[in-house]
Amino acid sequence: MALKVLIVDDETLARSRLRTLLGDCADPRTEIVGEAANAVQAMEQIQRTVCDLVLLDVHMPGVDGMALAASLRQMASPPQIIFVTAYAEHAVQAFDLEAIDYLTKPVRLERLQQALQKAQRLRSVGGEGAEASGPVDSLLIQERGRSERVALSDVIYLKAELKYITVRTAEKEHIYDGALSDLEQKYAHLFVRVHRNALVARRAVRAVEKHNDPVDGEGWTVRLDGVDERLSVSRRQLAAVREALMS
């Protein structure tokens, strides 16, 4: 089914640009259910129209986009929100409001497509909407001047690399600034430690295999869904990884 989208921006040209970009997006398909130039118009349309997703500007006359997003969160079944703005400094606040993505103008078709696909995935998690199954655990990734929320359900492994953590999904690698021990403690139900420097998604564990390394000798590796590479398993963690495989 097509995502029903409301475009909210006080600039006519900006709304027209988003309308054109949405028309070029084929996966997922979208249906534009309306446009609004301010928060009051947007709320009126949301209350009378079925809307899955709001493409929302931040700086608008009167009530701004952040305030509108906070109001929408109070709804029983709020639409998803993707912020679209010329200002990158509001990204952290946007994700605090549970926005699923934050796009900076001028919006590129590729980034809009990625954001829409994320919205579609989260929507399918809860059937009619992601809110139906509760908040989706995610990591806020900040790299190369932009911020992106990555759902933990998409993460295959987390690997400590010097002063940062590599967050690996099936599509790409992200760099995360944090401590592996903190993530292990917080998300023990989702990840199992395989080595002192790596956690893997429990759902992704497919096999534990013995291997012989010319330098390190005999050891164990874990094979994961979604990636070709295999991660080393320490003898200390072997039992826990095997348990994850059987669960």
Short mmCIF file of C-alpha atoms in Angstrom, two decimals:
data_model
loop_
_atom_site.label_atom_id
_atom_site.label_comp_id
_atom_site.label_asym_id
_atom_site.label_seq_id
_atom_site.Cartn_x
_atom_site.Cartn_y
_atom_site.Cartn_z
CA MET A 1 0.00 0.00 0.00
CA ALA A 2 1.14 3.56 -0.70
CA LEU A 3 2.31 5.76 2.16
CA LYS A 4 -0.17 8.61 2.63
CA VAL A 5 1.97 11.75 2.97
CA LEU A 6 1.21 15.30 4.14
CA ILE A 7 3.71 18.03 3.12
CA VAL A 8 4.07 20.85 5.67
CA ASP A 9 6.24 23.85 4.71
CA ASP A 10 5.55 27.58 4.61
CA GLU A 11 7.45 27.96 1.30
CA THR A 12 5.45 27.16 -1.84
CA LEU A 13 8.56 26.25 -3.83
CA ALA A 14 9.73 23.89 -1.10
CA ARG A 15 6.39 22.08 -1.12
CA SER A 16 6.50 21.87 -4.91
CA ARG A 17 10.03 20.44 -4.78
CA LEU A 18 8.97 17.72 -2.32
CA ARG A 19 5.92 16.90 -4.41
CA THR A 20 8.17 16.39 -7.45
CA LEU A 21 10.64 14.23 -5.51
CA LEU A 22 7.85 12.08 -4.08
CA GLY A 23 6.60 11.52 -7.61
CA ASP A 24 10.03 10.14 -8.51
CA CYS A 25 10.05 7.68 -5.58
CA ALA A 26 8.83 4.24 -6.63
CA ASP A 27 9.71 2.12 -3.58
CA PRO A 28 7.69 2.62 -1.50
CA ARG A 29 4.91 4.30 -3.43
CA THR A 30 3.45 7.45 -1.91
CA GLU A 31 0.14 9.25 -2.10
CA ILE A 32 0.15 12.97 -1.27
CA VAL A 33 -3.01 13.59 0.76
CA GLY A 34 -2.45 17.32 1.17
CA GLU A 35 -0.20 20.30 1.76
CA ALA A 36 -0.08 22.82 4.60
CA ALA A 37 1.74 26.14 4.97
CA ASN A 38 1.66 26.23 8.77
CA ALA A 39 1.02 24.11 11.85
CA VAL A 40 -2.65 25.07 12.19
CA GLN A 41 -3.46 23.98 8.63
CA ALA A 42 -1.44 20.80 9.14
CA MET A 43 -3.29 19.81 12.32
CA GLU A 44 -6.66 20.44 10.65
CA GLN A 45 -5.75 18.16 7.75
CA ILE A 46 -4.34 15.45 10.01
CA GLN A 47 -7.53 15.40 12.06
CA ARG A 48 -9.78 14.92 9.03
CA THR A 49 -7.54 12.91 6.66
CA VAL A 50 -5.86 9.51 6.94
CA CYS A 51 -2.15 10.32 7.05
CA ASP A 52 0.76 7.89 7.56
CA LEU A 53 3.65 10.33 7.28
CA VAL A 54 4.30 14.07 7.63
CA LEU A 55 7.20 15.75 5.82
CA LEU A 56 7.64 18.62 8.25
CA ASP A 57 9.60 21.88 8.07
CA VAL A 58 11.04 23.25 11.33
CA HIS A 59 10.96 27.04 10.89
CA MET A 60 7.44 28.26 10.09
CA PRO A 61 5.44 31.35 11.10
CA GLY A 62 3.53 30.90 14.35
CA VAL A 63 3.80 27.40 15.81
CA ASP A 64 7.01 25.82 14.51
CA GLY A 65 7.58 22.27 13.36
CA MET A 66 9.06 21.09 16.66
CA ALA A 67 5.99 22.25 18.59
CA LEU A 68 3.68 20.62 16.05
CA ALA A 69 5.60 17.34 16.33
CA ALA A 70 5.27 17.45 20.13
CA SER A 71 1.50 17.92 19.75
CA LEU A 72 1.23 15.05 17.29
CA ARG A 73 2.92 12.72 19.78
CA GLN A 74 -0.08 13.14 22.07
CA MET A 75 -2.43 11.58 19.50
CA ALA A 76 -3.63 8.01 19.97
CA SER A 77 -2.27 7.01 16.54
CA PRO A 78 0.14 9.74 15.43
CA PRO A 79 1.57 9.84 11.91
CA GLN A 80 5.28 9.27 11.44
CA ILE A 81 7.42 12.38 11.03
CA ILE A 82 10.36 13.16 8.77
CA PHE A 83 11.77 16.64 9.35
CA VAL A 84 12.83 18.52 6.22
CA THR A 85 14.72 21.72 6.99
CA ALA A 86 17.61 23.93 6.01
CA TYR A 87 18.95 23.86 9.58
CA ALA A 88 21.02 20.88 10.75
CA GLU A 89 21.32 21.99 14.38
CA HIS A 90 17.86 20.73 15.39
CA ALA A 91 18.58 17.06 14.63
CA VAL A 92 19.01 15.87 18.22
CA GLN A 93 15.79 17.57 19.32
CA ALA A 94 14.01 16.06 16.31
CA PHE A 95 14.98 12.53 17.29
CA ASP A 96 13.96 13.23 20.89
CA LEU A 97 10.50 13.82 19.37
CA GLU A 98 10.75 10.35 17.78
CA ALA A 99 11.11 11.59 14.21
CA ILE A 100 12.21 8.72 11.98
CA ASP A 101 14.60 10.85 9.91
CA TYR A 102 15.95 14.37 9.47
CA LEU A 103 16.64 15.65 5.96
CA THR A 104 18.44 18.90 5.20
CA LYS A 105 17.58 21.07 2.20
CA PRO A 106 18.18 20.81 -0.67
CA VAL A 107 16.79 17.30 -0.31
CA ARG A 108 18.38 14.66 -2.51
CA LEU A 109 16.17 12.01 -4.07
CA GLU A 110 18.39 9.21 -2.69
CA ARG A 111 18.07 10.46 0.90
CA LEU A 112 14.32 10.94 0.61
CA GLN A 113 14.01 7.42 -0.78
CA GLN A 114 15.97 6.02 2.17
CA ALA A 115 13.80 7.91 4.64
CA LEU A 116 10.60 6.66 3.02
CA GLN A 117 11.85 3.08 3.08
CA LYS A 118 12.62 3.44 6.77
CA ALA A 119 9.10 4.77 7.34
CA GLN A 120 7.67 1.81 5.46
CA ARG A 121 9.70 -0.69 7.51
CA LEU A 122 8.66 0.86 10.82
CA ARG A 123 5.05 1.00 9.65
CA SER A 124 5.06 -2.70 8.80
CA VAL A 125 6.41 -3.59 12.26
CA GLY A 126 3.17 -2.46 13.86
CA GLY A 127 0.72 -3.35 11.09
CA GLU A 128 -1.22 -0.11 10.73
CA GLY A 129 1.63 1.87 12.29
CA ALA A 130 4.85 1.51 14.25
CA GLU A 131 3.20 2.99 17.34
CA ALA A 132 0.97 -0.06 17.62
CA SER A 133 3.92 -2.14 18.80
CA GLY A 134 5.50 0.53 20.96
CA PRO A 135 8.63 2.63 20.44
CA VAL A 136 11.29 1.19 18.15
CA ASP A 137 14.77 0.92 19.74
CA SER A 138 17.31 2.78 17.67
CA LEU A 139 20.73 4.47 17.67
CA LEU A 140 21.22 8.10 16.71
CA ILE A 141 24.11 8.17 14.24
CA GLN A 142 25.85 11.50 13.63
CA GLU A 143 28.43 11.53 10.87
CA ARG A 144 29.59 13.83 8.07
CA GLY A 145 27.35 16.67 9.17
CA ARG A 146 24.06 14.78 9.27
CA SER A 147 22.07 12.75 11.78
CA GLU A 148 20.25 9.50 11.13
CA ARG A 149 18.28 7.11 13.31
CA VAL A 150 19.16 3.43 12.72
CA ALA A 151 16.68 0.88 14.08
CA LEU A 152 18.37 -1.80 16.18
CA SER A 153 16.23 -4.37 14.39
CA ASP A 154 18.35 -3.57 11.29
CA VAL A 155 21.72 -3.93 13.06
CA ILE A 156 23.65 -7.17 12.47
CA TYR A 157 26.64 -6.45 14.69
CA LEU A 158 28.36 -3.77 16.76
CA LYS A 159 32.15 -3.79 16.78
CA ALA A 160 34.49 -1.59 18.83
CA GLU A 161 37.19 0.02 16.65
CA LEU A 162 39.64 2.17 18.65
CA LYS A 163 37.56 5.19 19.79
CA TYR A 164 34.31 4.42 17.97
CA ILE A 165 31.86 1.60 17.23
CA THR A 166 31.11 0.21 13.79
CA VAL A 167 27.36 -0.33 13.42
CA ARG A 168 26.80 -2.87 10.63
CA THR A 169 23.50 -3.32 8.82
CA ALA A 170 22.87 -5.37 5.68
CA GLU A 171 23.13 -2.18 3.59
CA LYS A 172 26.09 -0.27 5.05
CA GLU A 173 28.37 0.57 7.97
CA HIS A 174 27.80 3.50 10.34
CA ILE A 175 30.16 5.05 12.87
CA TYR A 176 28.74 5.45 16.39
CA ASP A 177 30.28 7.36 19.26
CA GLY A 178 29.64 5.31 22.40
CA ALA A 179 30.76 2.46 24.63
CA LEU A 180 30.18 -1.17 23.68
CA SER A 181 29.64 -2.12 27.34
CA ASP A 182 26.81 0.43 27.63
CA LEU A 183 25.07 -0.97 24.56
CA GLU A 184 25.50 -4.53 25.85
CA GLN A 185 23.92 -3.64 29.18
CA LYS A 186 21.02 -1.72 27.64
CA TYR A 187 20.23 -4.13 24.80
CA ALA A 188 21.18 -7.53 26.20
CA HIS A 189 17.86 -8.92 24.94
CA LEU A 190 18.86 -8.05 21.35
CA PHE A 191 22.62 -8.69 21.27
CA VAL A 192 25.06 -11.28 22.54
CA ARG A 193 28.78 -10.66 23.10
CA VAL A 194 30.97 -12.86 20.91
CA HIS A 195 34.32 -11.27 21.73
CA ARG A 196 35.67 -8.48 23.91
CA ASN A 197 35.24 -6.10 20.95
CA ALA A 198 31.99 -7.27 19.35
CA LEU A 199 28.26 -7.82 19.92
CA VAL A 200 26.07 -9.59 17.37
CA ALA A 201 22.29 -9.56 16.93
CA ARG A 202 20.80 -12.69 18.47
CA ARG A 203 18.35 -12.99 15.57
CA ALA A 204 21.24 -12.94 13.04
CA VAL A 205 23.27 -15.86 14.46
CA ARG A 206 23.16 -18.72 11.96
CA ALA A 207 26.16 -20.94 12.75
CA VAL A 208 29.14 -21.30 15.06
CA GLU A 209 32.07 -22.87 13.23
CA LYS A 210 35.58 -24.02 14.08
CA HIS A 211 38.44 -22.54 12.07
CA ASN A 212 42.22 -22.77 11.97
CA ASP A 213 44.25 -19.57 11.77
CA PRO A 214 47.93 -19.77 10.73
CA VAL A 215 48.85 -17.28 13.45
CA ASP A 216 46.32 -17.77 16.25
CA GLY A 217 45.74 -21.47 15.73
CA GLU A 218 42.41 -23.21 16.30
CA GLY A 219 39.45 -21.02 17.16
CA TRP A 220 35.76 -20.31 16.54
CA THR A 221 33.80 -17.92 14.34
CA VAL A 222 30.14 -16.97 14.05
CA ARG A 223 28.27 -16.84 10.73
CA LEU A 224 25.59 -14.15 10.50
CA ASP A 225 22.58 -13.43 8.31
CA GLY A 226 23.00 -10.44 6.02
CA VAL A 227 26.81 -10.21 5.80
CA ASP A 228 29.55 -12.40 4.33
CA GLU A 229 32.20 -11.64 6.95
CA ARG A 230 32.56 -13.83 10.02
CA LEU A 231 33.47 -12.61 13.49
CA SER A 232 35.78 -14.35 15.94
CA VAL A 233 34.20 -15.96 18.99
CA SER A 234 36.28 -16.09 22.16
CA ARG A 235 36.27 -19.33 24.16
CA ARG A 236 34.84 -17.40 27.09
CA GLN A 237 31.77 -16.38 25.03
CA LEU A 238 31.33 -19.61 23.10
CA ALA A 239 28.61 -21.06 25.35
CA ALA A 240 26.55 -17.83 25.23
CA VAL A 241 26.76 -17.67 21.42
CA ARG A 242 25.70 -21.30 21.10
CA GLU A 243 22.76 -20.57 23.39
CA ALA A 244 21.75 -17.65 21.13
CA LEU A 245 21.94 -19.98 18.13
CA MET A 246 19.54 -22.44 19.77
CA SER A 247 17.02 -19.83 20.98
#
